Amino acid sequence: MWRDHIGHPMNRVRLLIFNAALGPLDYKVPEGMEVVPGSVVVAPLGPRQVTGIVWEEERLPADSVPDSKLRPLLGVLPVPPLKAELRRLIEWTADYYCAPMAHVARMVISSGGALKGAATMTEYRLSGGMPERMTAQRELAMAALEGEQANIRELSEIAGVSEGVLRGLVNQGVLEPVEVDCDRPYPRARADFDVPELEPEQQAAADRFVEAVREQEFAPFLLDGVTGSGKTETYFEAIAAAIEDERQVLVLLPEIALTEAFLRRFEDRFGAAPVLWHSSLKATERRRAWRAIASGEAQVVVGARSALFLPYANLGLIVVDEAHEISFKQGDGVRYNARDIAVMRARFEQFPVILASATPALESLHMADTGTYEKLVLPSRFGGATLPEIETINLLEEKPGSQSWLAAPLVEALKDRLEKGEQSLLFLNRRGYAPLTLCRHCGYRFQCPNCSAWLVEHRLSRRLACHHCGHETTPPETCPECGEPDCLVACGPGVERIADEVAQILPEARVAMATSDTLNSPEKAAEFIAMAEAGEVDVIVGTQLVTKGFHFPELTLVGVVDADLGLEGGDLRAAERTYQQVAQVAGRAGRGAKPGKVLIQTRHPEAPVIAALAAGDRDAFYEAETEARRHAGAPPFGRWAAIIVSSEDEAEAREAANRIGATRPHLDDVQVLGPAPAPLALLRGRYRYRLLLNARRSASLQDVIRAWLGDLDFPPGVRVGVDIDPYSFV
Ligand code: ADP
Ligand code: ZN
């Protein structure tokens, strides 16, 4: 039984069910059961059971069912009820992004294991006993497992022996079982573990943050500091204040592969690792983190965008690092932007939020300029390090030889750094060896069967892969079309090919690749960082994975292999993205005592974005880009939304898109473009059409879309997705 807000005992509740197709459902609360709004409960549905969240009835309209028809709830799950502020955030997010509330709620309840309550699991450790018979394998395992405790599968990974060998050791009593609490506490972070001395500008910013954390009021900050200015060091002071006040902190990072360097710094500063949250956590780690977050035990959570919707008991600060990053925007499902939701969450729960970046999004700068965000600036690099010198190489004049991609001035610079024992970094945002493979004889091109995209050759792993759907094949010996042997040629470069070229030009150089293919686990990322820091690498060749986070003092040269790459394709903010990417990767050069240099290869040295980069004139770029956006009615001056229609049947997709097009609203403040086939007209086996909406700021865009699409019915095979504030237009 529970009481409503005026104290009447209530015996019926409305549930938000995690299945969007179901809609809200009403239930009876059986005698003796305690539920409140936000309780996570189990309810019967036909012969099945469903999980749902108790919601305020007036906020979740549904057809009324008479009391006599209600079935009783089955039980309340042993997790804290979701707070009212979080329920409001779920409503807001669903409303803003035109997504079902159920889908947003699923991002909150994102660990099935966590709902089961307290639990234990069995781990093993060495008992000190000896096996009856020693074998080489057993000896190896016992040496490796000294001081370790984990489950059998993890121990087998650590020891490098099979699980069978370890089971044998369990049977002989050499490994003993230990029952551990699945929710054992995390090590405590300490605000005063190792406090740095801040420079005056850093201190001024840190003081503002600390003040805002203490006041527990909504306060959005833009921390705008050049690469290497100590933004991290500065916001760590805000984290320290929250730890002291026993309020939880969330730090959102864009690229989870890169957190290793960050985690080490965090540990140096606070004496313990933070709680991690990302998509590749094991189920046990996920449940442990979720429960610690919900109970308030987790002090600082470092996570990818999905960490934003977790049910923090007592959140007091969010930091969005590299806040301009496009990966904060989710591309499917609920297409939310974590940066923007972070600000909303801070507002609902009344605490400060810090957006940190060396190349803020134009939207964020605009918010600062209009006084909505408070801007704090760190204008120079820490410790007197200078920003690198930037030059362009015009590829039309300095043509690389055939089948090569590095122009002479860049090659000279690489040689020079190698002779001096300094490091270089070559940046090309393209994984694999070559983006296209074709038959020299008949012209056949290898295309993905599920997507309108070429298959990318990965020579290291000997496969042709689609980067959109994951389809893979091994490269054939003969052309599948004309049957000619040895006739396949790779067209264009990916990072693997650039690494090959470096190896040819500088045979003595030690080359390391840094891409999501080579650094695909935290361990591999840590290994790479350790090697680079120890000076065991001369040339790093990397994708956008290397544009941020790294701090290698001996790295003095950055070469951008193809600055024009980002200007092609379906990116609605192409110029801004190119600016950010090149400025960020340039920021890896000259972070130590030696000055850095950046060489940008381009066929368009005169393009405003390239010219601004070469001149080091950030303001000029932002001013030009702002004017262009204002003129086009693009964000932040106008608004965009996309409608994506897809089906496995091309005619069905086209028909549905045309019907949406034909029923478009005719409004002064909303312009509808399309429908047209999407640039990626086939994706994962689905044919795709798109419409783009451009609205004035004053238009209630979401209401227009809801009214428009809400009136239409589509065949079951058709999916219609809405993307508010889209980033890409593929
Ligand atoms: P950003 O996040 O702005 O790129 P970082 O916080 O990574 O900058 O700082 C760059 C480097 O300078 C790091 O190695 C950092 O430890 C160091 N650093 C910055 N500020 C300080 C400080 N006040 N005291 C000691 N080291 C600092
Ligand atoms: Zn594909």
Short mmCIF file of N, CA, C and O in Angstrom, two decimals, residues 40-42 75-81 113-118 183 287 290-291 294:
data_model
loop_
_atom_site.label_atom_id
_atom_site.label_comp_id
_atom_site.label_asym_id
_atom_site.label_seq_id
_atom_site.Cartn_x
_atom_site.Cartn_y
_atom_site.Cartn_z
N VAL A 40 10.70 0.12 -8.82
CA VAL A 40 10.84 -0.79 -9.95
C VAL A 40 10.14 -2.09 -9.55
O VAL A 40 10.50 -2.69 -8.53
N VAL A 41 9.14 -2.48 -10.33
CA VAL A 41 8.28 -3.59 -9.92
C VAL A 41 8.12 -4.63 -11.02
O VAL A 41 8.41 -4.37 -12.18
N VAL A 42 7.67 -5.81 -10.62
CA VAL A 42 7.36 -6.87 -11.57
C VAL A 42 5.85 -7.06 -11.58
O VAL A 42 5.21 -7.08 -10.53
N GLY A 75 5.68 -8.06 -7.33
CA GLY A 75 6.73 -7.77 -6.36
C GLY A 75 7.46 -6.49 -6.67
O GLY A 75 7.35 -5.94 -7.78
N VAL A 76 8.18 -6.00 -5.67
CA VAL A 76 9.01 -4.80 -5.82
C VAL A 76 10.46 -5.28 -5.88
O VAL A 76 10.88 -6.08 -5.05
N LEU A 77 11.22 -4.79 -6.86
CA LEU A 77 12.61 -5.23 -6.98
C LEU A 77 13.49 -4.48 -5.97
O LEU A 77 13.23 -3.32 -5.65
N PRO A 78 14.54 -5.15 -5.49
CA PRO A 78 15.34 -4.60 -4.40
C PRO A 78 16.35 -3.55 -4.87
O PRO A 78 17.56 -3.73 -4.73
N VAL A 79 15.84 -2.47 -5.48
CA VAL A 79 16.70 -1.33 -5.85
C VAL A 79 15.99 -0.06 -5.39
O VAL A 79 14.76 -0.05 -5.26
N PRO A 80 16.75 1.01 -5.14
CA PRO A 80 16.10 2.24 -4.68
C PRO A 80 15.13 2.75 -5.75
O PRO A 80 15.41 2.62 -6.94
N PRO A 81 13.99 3.34 -5.36
CA PRO A 81 13.07 3.92 -6.35
C PRO A 81 13.77 5.03 -7.13
O PRO A 81 14.62 5.73 -6.58
N GLY A 113 21.19 -7.73 -14.02
CA GLY A 113 21.72 -8.34 -12.81
C GLY A 113 21.50 -7.48 -11.58
O GLY A 113 21.23 -8.00 -10.48
N ALA A 114 21.58 -6.17 -11.75
CA ALA A 114 21.48 -5.26 -10.62
C ALA A 114 20.11 -5.37 -9.94
O ALA A 114 19.98 -5.14 -8.73
N LEU A 115 19.09 -5.74 -10.72
CA LEU A 115 17.74 -5.77 -10.18
C LEU A 115 17.51 -6.97 -9.26
O LEU A 115 16.51 -7.04 -8.57
N LYS A 116 18.46 -7.90 -9.28
CA LYS A 116 18.24 -9.12 -8.51
C LYS A 116 18.62 -8.98 -7.04
O LYS A 116 18.44 -9.92 -6.27
N GLY A 117 19.18 -7.83 -6.68
CA GLY A 117 19.51 -7.64 -5.27
C GLY A 117 20.86 -8.21 -4.92
O GLY A 117 21.64 -8.61 -5.79
N ALA A 118 21.14 -8.27 -3.61
CA ALA A 118 22.45 -8.70 -3.14
C ALA A 118 22.74 -10.12 -3.63
O ALA A 118 21.84 -10.94 -3.77
N ASP A 183 28.70 -7.08 -4.74
CA ASP A 183 28.67 -5.63 -4.60
C ASP A 183 29.73 -5.13 -3.64
O ASP A 183 29.56 -4.12 -2.97
N ARG A 287 26.78 -4.80 -13.04
CA ARG A 287 25.82 -4.83 -11.93
C ARG A 287 26.44 -4.18 -10.69
O ARG A 287 25.78 -3.45 -9.97
N TRP A 290 26.42 -0.44 -11.24
CA TRP A 290 25.04 0.08 -11.20
C TRP A 290 24.55 0.20 -9.77
O TRP A 290 23.99 1.22 -9.36
N ARG A 291 24.79 -0.86 -8.99
CA ARG A 291 24.28 -0.86 -7.62
C ARG A 291 25.01 0.15 -6.75
O ARG A 291 24.41 0.78 -5.87
N ALA A 294 23.57 3.51 -7.63
CA ALA A 294 22.22 3.71 -7.10
C ALA A 294 22.21 3.84 -5.57
O ALA A 294 21.36 4.52 -5.01
#
